[in-house]
Amino acid sequence: MTSAVEDSFLPADRTALIVGASGITGSAVARQLVAEGWEVLALSRSAASAPGLRGVAADLRDPESLAAALAEHRPTHVFFSAWQKQDTEAENIRVNGAMLRDLLAALEHAPLQHVAIVTGLKHYLGPFEAYAAGATPDTPFHEEEPRLETPNFYYAHEDELFAAAERQGFTWSVHRAHTIIGHAVGNAMNMGLTIAVQATLAKELDLDFVFPGSEQQWNGLTDMTDAGLLAEQMVWASTDPAGANEPFNIVNGDVFRWRWMWPRLAADLGVAPERVLGFSEAPRPLEEQMAPHESSWPAIAEKHGLVESDIGRLASWWHTDADLGRDMEVVTDMGKSRDAGFLSHRRTEQAFKDLFARYRAGRVIP
């Protein structure tokens, strides 16, 4: 049974605007909304369209472009998962805060009901330039933890969201994901594809498949976020009154140790067991491990008929190094979301396997 709020906006009456629709999260949100029968707009500079998606051309860093592009559109819901990495956190705050602020200002004419944005566990850990460097909350992380004193563009995003909601009268939700397992090509933070590319190089060049991270990550507990699950939570929070005006953690609901997961991923990716190496003495970052071998990728792509010969569009070594190099446990509490009625979950190992199968089917990896 649906509530009166839900009944007033059935899928056929809802128009979603997805910002970041080509990314890991945005594409997962798009798939769910199209399957549910929503009208879906996808904002990008290229105005790329797809089945069920209508492209809207705009530059997030150009307020006039946004205003012009969105003047004729009247979305009821916004799903925002875009960001542009800058050299410093101060620049991240300035650039990314402005993108969200200008987007919402360009929608002042629209009958917005809800805006959902994606942030992440750097809310609790701090930004990349001060990542887990100071005092952080005890794990598991809970949504009510106070903000860190370190400047953080996630906080700037929240503040822009709260101000616009107060001004324009829509509800909001913030979705704090851990490392996201999902499908995209050309994404700046893609651990799943990065690991798959590492394994491909290991097989093709007869290399060891070496865990790049810290002893704590190898032996300690951790969790992750499947993009499809994140999309489910965002759509739920956008349409259920229990999800309104709340921040929610979002992880799969299981925990694991990389010493357990790493050989299982290797097996699914076809790496021989004797070439699988775990932590030993010190981290071995992928940026250093893979640098001598990146030039081999075009020949591997040609050999197997792969669709992308530019390894830079596939592997984000730096991001996987940052995640797996942490010297602390990272485990996330999902109690608040469950109490509110969101009960979906995933098995992380299966999420990786499903992702690898999709990349194989798309000829992204052999």
GROMACS .gro file of C-alpha atoms in nm, residues 8-327:
model
  320
    8SER     CA    1   0.022   1.181  -0.563
    9PHE     CA    2   0.341   1.111  -0.760
   10LEU     CA    3   0.316   0.774  -0.928
   11PRO     CA    4   0.604   0.687  -1.167
   12ALA     CA    5   0.417   0.806  -1.475
   13ASP     CA    6   0.381   1.150  -1.315
   14ARG     CA    7   0.744   1.178  -1.205
   15THR     CA    8   1.023   1.331  -1.406
   16ALA     CA    9   1.377   1.262  -1.285
   17LEU     CA   10   1.680   1.469  -1.372
   18ILE     CA   11   1.999   1.265  -1.332
   19VAL     CA   12   2.322   1.461  -1.307
   20GLY     CA   13   2.614   1.227  -1.368
   21ALA     CA   14   2.411   0.972  -1.564
   22SER     CA   15   2.716   0.821  -1.737
   23GLY     CA   16   2.894   0.746  -1.411
   24ILE     CA   17   2.881   0.440  -1.188
   25THR     CA   18   2.601   0.571  -0.966
   26GLY     CA   19   2.407   0.774  -1.221
   27SER     CA   20   2.385   0.490  -1.471
   28ALA     CA   21   2.255   0.257  -1.200
   29VAL     CA   22   1.992   0.514  -1.099
   30ALA     CA   23   1.895   0.555  -1.464
   31ARG     CA   24   1.847   0.181  -1.513
   32GLN     CA   25   1.618   0.160  -1.211
   33LEU     CA   26   1.409   0.465  -1.299
   34VAL     CA   27   1.361   0.357  -1.661
   35ALA     CA   28   1.257   0.010  -1.543
   36GLU     CA   29   1.002   0.168  -1.308
   37GLY     CA   30   0.850   0.380  -1.584
   38TRP     CA   31   0.976   0.726  -1.492
   39GLU     CA   32   1.039   0.998  -1.745
   40VAL     CA   33   1.416   1.046  -1.719
   41LEU     CA   34   1.633   1.340  -1.821
   42ALA     CA   35   2.012   1.298  -1.829
   43LEU     CA   36   2.218   1.615  -1.803
   44SER     CA   37   2.563   1.620  -1.963
   45ARG     CA   38   2.773   1.838  -2.190
   46SER     CA   39   2.714   1.596  -2.478
   47ALA     CA   40   2.338   1.554  -2.422
   48ALA     CA   41   2.387   1.181  -2.474
   49SER     CA   42   2.060   0.990  -2.491
   50ALA     CA   43   1.986   0.620  -2.445
   51PRO     CA   44   1.673   0.403  -2.441
   52GLY     CA   45   1.444   0.565  -2.185
   53LEU     CA   46   1.679   0.862  -2.131
   54ARG     CA   47   1.646   1.205  -2.289
   55GLY     CA   48   1.973   1.396  -2.299
   56VAL     CA   49   1.995   1.758  -2.185
   57ALA     CA   50   2.305   1.953  -2.289
   58ALA     CA   51   2.459   2.179  -2.026
   59ASP     CA   52   2.791   2.258  -1.859
   60LEU     CA   53   2.769   2.229  -1.479
   61ARG     CA   54   3.037   2.495  -1.444
   62ASP     CA   55   2.846   2.748  -1.653
   63PRO     CA   56   2.539   2.892  -1.472
   64GLU     CA   57   2.403   3.052  -1.789
   65SER     CA   58   2.429   2.721  -1.975
   66LEU     CA   59   2.241   2.545  -1.695
   67ALA     CA   60   1.967   2.807  -1.682
   68ALA     CA   61   1.915   2.796  -2.058
   69ALA     CA   62   1.921   2.417  -2.082
   70LEU     CA   63   1.678   2.359  -1.796
   71ALA     CA   64   1.433   2.644  -1.864
   72GLU     CA   65   1.192   2.420  -2.055
   73HIS     CA   66   1.218   2.121  -1.820
   74ARG     CA   67   1.018   2.064  -1.502
   75PRO     CA   68   1.164   1.770  -1.312
   76THR     CA   69   1.001   1.656  -0.991
   77HIS     CA   70   1.310   1.473  -0.863
   78VAL     CA   71   1.685   1.529  -0.897
   79PHE     CA   72   1.952   1.262  -0.850
   80PHE     CA   73   2.294   1.427  -0.826
   81SER     CA   74   2.608   1.213  -0.843
   82ALA     CA   75   2.851   1.436  -1.032
   83TRP     CA   76   3.177   1.590  -0.916
   84GLN     CA   77   3.498   1.721  -1.069
   85LYS     CA   78   3.824   1.646  -0.890
   86GLN     CA   79   4.043   1.950  -0.828
   87ASP     CA   80   4.403   1.987  -0.710
   88THR     CA   81   4.311   2.099  -0.357
   89GLU     CA   82   4.016   2.057  -0.126
   90ALA     CA   83   3.965   2.432  -0.126
   91GLU     CA   84   3.917   2.412  -0.503
   92ASN     CA   85   3.696   2.104  -0.466
   93ILE     CA   86   3.473   2.305  -0.233
   94ARG     CA   87   3.462   2.608  -0.462
   95VAL     CA   88   3.402   2.420  -0.788
   96ASN     CA   89   3.176   2.138  -0.672
   97GLY     CA   90   2.975   2.354  -0.434
   98ALA     CA   91   2.906   2.597  -0.715
   99MET     CA   92   2.795   2.319  -0.952
  100LEU     CA   93   2.523   2.199  -0.715
  101ARG     CA   94   2.422   2.552  -0.617
  102ASP     CA   95   2.391   2.667  -0.978
  103LEU     CA   96   2.203   2.355  -1.084
  104LEU     CA   97   1.940   2.397  -0.814
  105ALA     CA   98   1.910   2.770  -0.884
  106ALA     CA   99   1.842   2.684  -1.249
  107LEU     CA  100   1.551   2.469  -1.131
  108GLU     CA  101   1.371   2.730  -0.922
  109HIS     CA  102   1.085   2.721  -1.172
  110ALA     CA  103   1.046   2.342  -1.148
  111PRO     CA  104   0.800   2.157  -0.920
  112LEU     CA  105   1.080   1.985  -0.731
  113GLN     CA  106   0.967   1.731  -0.475
  114HIS     CA  107   1.300   1.579  -0.373
  115VAL     CA  108   1.674   1.612  -0.441
  116ALA     CA  109   1.906   1.320  -0.358
  117ILE     CA  110   2.284   1.361  -0.360
  118VAL     CA  111   2.567   1.110  -0.323
  119THR     CA  112   2.862   1.176  -0.094
  120GLY     CA  113   3.063   0.908   0.083
  121LEU     CA  114   3.262   0.793   0.381
  122LYS     CA  115   3.507   1.079   0.342
  123HIS     CA  116   3.235   1.255   0.542
  124TYR     CA  117   3.382   1.062   0.837
  125LEU     CA  118   3.741   1.015   0.712
  126GLY     CA  119   3.823   1.355   0.569
  127PRO     CA  120   3.916   1.460   0.213
  128PHE     CA  121   4.189   1.299   0.004
  129GLU     CA  122   4.451   1.556   0.105
  130ALA     CA  123   4.391   1.482   0.475
  131TYR     CA  124   4.253   1.129   0.439
  132ALA     CA  125   4.216   0.960   0.780
  133ALA     CA  126   4.500   1.183   0.895
  134GLY     CA  127   4.342   1.320   1.213
  135ALA     CA  128   4.085   1.213   1.469
  136THR     CA  129   3.799   1.019   1.310
  137PRO     CA  130   3.486   0.867   1.465
  138ASP     CA  131   3.488   0.514   1.601
  139THR     CA  132   3.367   0.246   1.363
  140PRO     CA  133   3.109   0.154   1.264
  141PHE     CA  134   3.035   0.502   1.131
  142HIS     CA  135   2.694   0.647   1.227
  143GLU     CA  136   2.511   0.930   1.052
  144GLU     CA  137   2.481   1.142   1.366
  145GLU     CA  138   2.858   1.185   1.401
  146PRO     CA  139   2.957   1.555   1.398
  147ARG     CA  140   3.148   1.691   1.102
  148LEU     CA  141   3.526   1.686   1.114
  149GLU     CA  142   3.702   2.019   1.148
  150THR     CA  143   3.884   1.960   0.818
  151PRO     CA  144   3.730   2.145   0.518
  152ASN     CA  145   3.543   1.898   0.299
  153PHE     CA  146   3.347   1.947  -0.022
  154TYR     CA  147   3.092   1.691   0.098
  155TYR     CA  148   2.998   1.938   0.371
  156ALA     CA  149   2.977   2.217   0.112
  157HIS     CA  150   2.744   2.000  -0.097
  158GLU     CA  151   2.521   1.936   0.202
  159ASP     CA  152   2.507   2.305   0.291
  160GLU     CA  153   2.411   2.402  -0.065
  161LEU     CA  154   2.144   2.132  -0.064
  162PHE     CA  155   1.999   2.240   0.271
  163ALA     CA  156   1.987   2.607   0.169
  164ALA     CA  157   1.814   2.535  -0.161
  165ALA     CA  158   1.563   2.301   0.004
  166GLU     CA  159   1.471   2.572   0.252
  167ARG     CA  160   1.439   2.827  -0.025
  168GLN     CA  161   1.259   2.612  -0.285
  169GLY     CA  162   1.052   2.385  -0.065
  170PHE     CA  163   1.168   2.037  -0.167
  171THR     CA  164   1.277   1.748   0.057
  172TRP     CA  165   1.628   1.606   0.036
  173SER     CA  166   1.840   1.301   0.113
  174VAL     CA  167   2.216   1.248   0.138
  175HIS     CA  168   2.360   0.905   0.058
  176ARG     CA  169   2.699   0.825   0.212
  177ALA     CA  170   2.844   0.533   0.018
  178HIS     CA  171   3.163   0.339   0.076
  179THR     CA  172   3.370   0.238  -0.229
  180ILE     CA  173   3.115   0.174  -0.505
  181ILE     CA  174   3.109  -0.144  -0.712
  182GLY     CA  175   2.946  -0.062  -1.043
  183HIS     CA  176   2.971  -0.034  -1.419
  184ALA     CA  177   3.123   0.263  -1.599
  185VAL     CA  178   3.408   0.340  -1.838
  186GLY     CA  179   3.605   0.662  -1.807
  187ASN     CA  180   3.521   0.704  -1.438
  188ALA     CA  181   3.783   0.859  -1.209
  189MET     CA  182   3.712   0.622  -0.917
  190ASN     CA  183   3.640   0.265  -1.023
  191MET     CA  184   3.789  -0.006  -0.803
  192GLY     CA  185   3.609  -0.295  -0.974
  193LEU     CA  186   3.739  -0.217  -1.321
  194THR     CA  187   4.082  -0.124  -1.183
  195ILE     CA  188   4.117  -0.468  -1.022
  196ALA     CA  189   3.995  -0.635  -1.341
  197VAL     CA  190   4.254  -0.449  -1.549
  198GLN     CA  191   4.527  -0.538  -1.298
  199ALA     CA  192   4.429  -0.904  -1.325
  200THR     CA  193   4.428  -0.888  -1.705
  201LEU     CA  194   4.780  -0.744  -1.709
  202ALA     CA  195   4.891  -1.010  -1.461
  203LYS     CA  196   4.759  -1.290  -1.682
  204GLU     CA  197   4.878  -1.150  -2.012
  205LEU     CA  198   5.226  -1.051  -1.892
  206ASP     CA  199   5.281  -1.339  -1.646
  207LEU     CA  200   5.288  -1.110  -1.342
  208ASP     CA  201   5.192  -1.166  -0.981
  209PHE     CA  202   4.848  -1.038  -0.881
  210VAL     CA  203   4.963  -0.836  -0.579
  211PHE     CA  204   4.736  -0.684  -0.316
  212PRO     CA  205   4.843  -0.318  -0.315
  213GLY     CA  206   4.719  -0.204   0.025
  214SER     CA  207   4.800  -0.193   0.393
  215GLU     CA  208   4.824  -0.466   0.655
  216GLN     CA  209   4.516  -0.321   0.826
  217GLN     CA  210   4.308  -0.349   0.509
  218TRP     CA  211   4.437  -0.700   0.435
  219ASN     CA  212   4.356  -0.836   0.782
  220GLY     CA  213   4.081  -0.606   0.911
  221LEU     CA  214   3.710  -0.590   0.843
  222THR     CA  215   3.564  -0.364   0.577
  223ASP     CA  216   3.253  -0.321   0.361
  224MET     CA  217   3.156  -0.182   0.018
  225THR     CA  218   2.857  -0.043  -0.175
  226ASP     CA  219   2.697  -0.195  -0.483
  227ALA     CA  220   2.583   0.075  -0.727
  228GLY     CA  221   2.248  -0.095  -0.779
  229LEU     CA  222   2.185  -0.095  -0.405
  230LEU     CA  223   2.280   0.273  -0.383
  231ALA     CA  224   2.036   0.347  -0.664
  232GLU     CA  225   1.762   0.157  -0.481
  233GLN     CA  226   1.819   0.360  -0.166
  234MET     CA  227   1.820   0.690  -0.354
  235VAL     CA  228   1.491   0.612  -0.528
  236TRP     CA  229   1.339   0.486  -0.203
  237ALA     CA  230   1.440   0.799  -0.011
  238SER     CA  231   1.305   1.015  -0.293
  239THR     CA  232   0.959   0.857  -0.286
  240ASP     CA  233   0.901   0.737   0.071
  241PRO     CA  234   0.828   0.994   0.344
  242ALA     CA  235   1.058   0.799   0.579
  243GLY     CA  236   1.351   0.895   0.358
  244ALA     CA  237   1.286   1.269   0.352
  245ASN     CA  238   1.534   1.518   0.495
  246GLU     CA  239   1.780   1.259   0.621
  247PRO     CA  240   2.140   1.149   0.558
  248PHE     CA  241   2.182   0.773   0.516
  249ASN     CA  242   2.483   0.548   0.508
  250ILE     CA  243   2.463   0.293   0.229
  251VAL     CA  244   2.671  -0.025   0.221
  252ASN     CA  245   2.591  -0.378   0.112
  253GLY     CA  246   2.520  -0.513   0.459
  254ASP     CA  247   2.797  -0.774   0.472
  255VAL     CA  248   3.155  -0.736   0.593
  256PHE     CA  249   3.470  -0.913   0.477
  257ARG     CA  250   3.849  -0.915   0.499
  258TRP     CA  251   4.056  -0.856   0.188
  259ARG     CA  252   4.269  -1.160   0.273
  260TRP     CA  253   3.947  -1.359   0.213
  261MET     CA  254   3.819  -1.157  -0.084
  262TRP     CA  255   4.139  -1.107  -0.287
  263PRO     CA  256   4.197  -1.473  -0.387
  264ARG     CA  257   3.828  -1.514  -0.469
  265LEU     CA  258   3.834  -1.217  -0.705
  266ALA     CA  259   4.155  -1.351  -0.858
  267ALA     CA  260   3.990  -1.687  -0.925
  268ASP     CA  261   3.690  -1.525  -1.093
  269LEU     CA  262   3.927  -1.316  -1.308
  270GLY     CA  263   4.125  -1.624  -1.412
  271VAL     CA  264   4.448  -1.558  -1.223
  272ALA     CA  265   4.642  -1.872  -1.129
  273PRO     CA  266   4.643  -1.928  -0.750
  274GLU     CA  267   5.022  -1.935  -0.732
  275ARG     CA  268   5.037  -1.581  -0.875
  276VAL     CA  269   4.809  -1.434  -0.606
  277LEU     CA  270   5.003  -1.244  -0.340
  278GLY     CA  271   4.870  -1.072  -0.029
  279PHE     CA  272   5.017  -0.813   0.202
  280SER     CA  273   5.386  -0.854   0.283
  281GLU     CA  274   5.587  -0.608   0.492
  282ALA     CA  275   5.458  -0.287   0.329
  283PRO     CA  276   5.193  -0.162   0.082
  284ARG     CA  277   5.277  -0.201  -0.287
  285PRO     CA  278   5.072   0.070  -0.461
  286LEU     CA  279   4.925  -0.001  -0.801
  287GLU     CA  280   5.053   0.331  -0.937
  288GLU     CA  281   5.406   0.192  -0.888
  289GLN     CA  282   5.328  -0.171  -0.972
  290MET     CA  283   5.149  -0.099  -1.297
  291ALA     CA  284   5.343   0.198  -1.436
  292PRO     CA  285   5.595  -0.022  -1.627
  293HIS     CA  286   5.314  -0.227  -1.781
  294GLU     CA  287   5.054   0.028  -1.890
  295SER     CA  288   5.207   0.055  -2.237
  296SER     CA  289   5.116  -0.311  -2.299
  297TRP     CA  290   4.742  -0.245  -2.282
  298PRO     CA  291   4.681  -0.137  -2.645
  299ALA     CA  292   4.829  -0.464  -2.773
  300ILE     CA  293   4.620  -0.663  -2.522
  301ALA     CA  294   4.310  -0.474  -2.633
  302GLU     CA  295   4.383  -0.549  -2.998
  303LYS     CA  296   4.459  -0.916  -2.927
  304HIS     CA  297   4.124  -0.970  -2.755
  305GLY     CA  298   3.912  -0.727  -2.956
  306LEU     CA  299   3.844  -0.501  -2.658
  307VAL     CA  300   3.650  -0.178  -2.697
  308GLU     CA  301   3.892   0.050  -2.509
  309SER     CA  302   4.265   0.072  -2.579
  310ASP     CA  303   4.330   0.365  -2.345
  311ILE     CA  304   4.410   0.218  -2.004
  312GLY     CA  305   4.369   0.562  -1.848
  313ARG     CA  306   3.993   0.537  -1.913
  314LEU     CA  307   3.975   0.204  -1.733
  315ALA     CA  308   4.209   0.192  -1.436
  316SER     CA  309   4.210   0.446  -1.152
  317TRP     CA  310   4.521   0.319  -0.972
  318TRP     CA  311   4.540   0.620  -0.738
  319HIS     CA  312   4.188   0.573  -0.606
  320THR     CA  313   4.223   0.201  -0.537
  321ASP     CA  314   4.558   0.270  -0.370
  322ALA     CA  315   4.391   0.527  -0.144
  323ASP     CA  316   4.108   0.294  -0.046
  324LEU     CA  317   4.321  -0.015   0.011
  325GLY     CA  318   4.607   0.176   0.169
  326ARG     CA  319   4.418   0.303   0.474
  327ASP     CA  320   4.571   0.213   0.809
   0.00000   0.00000   0.00000
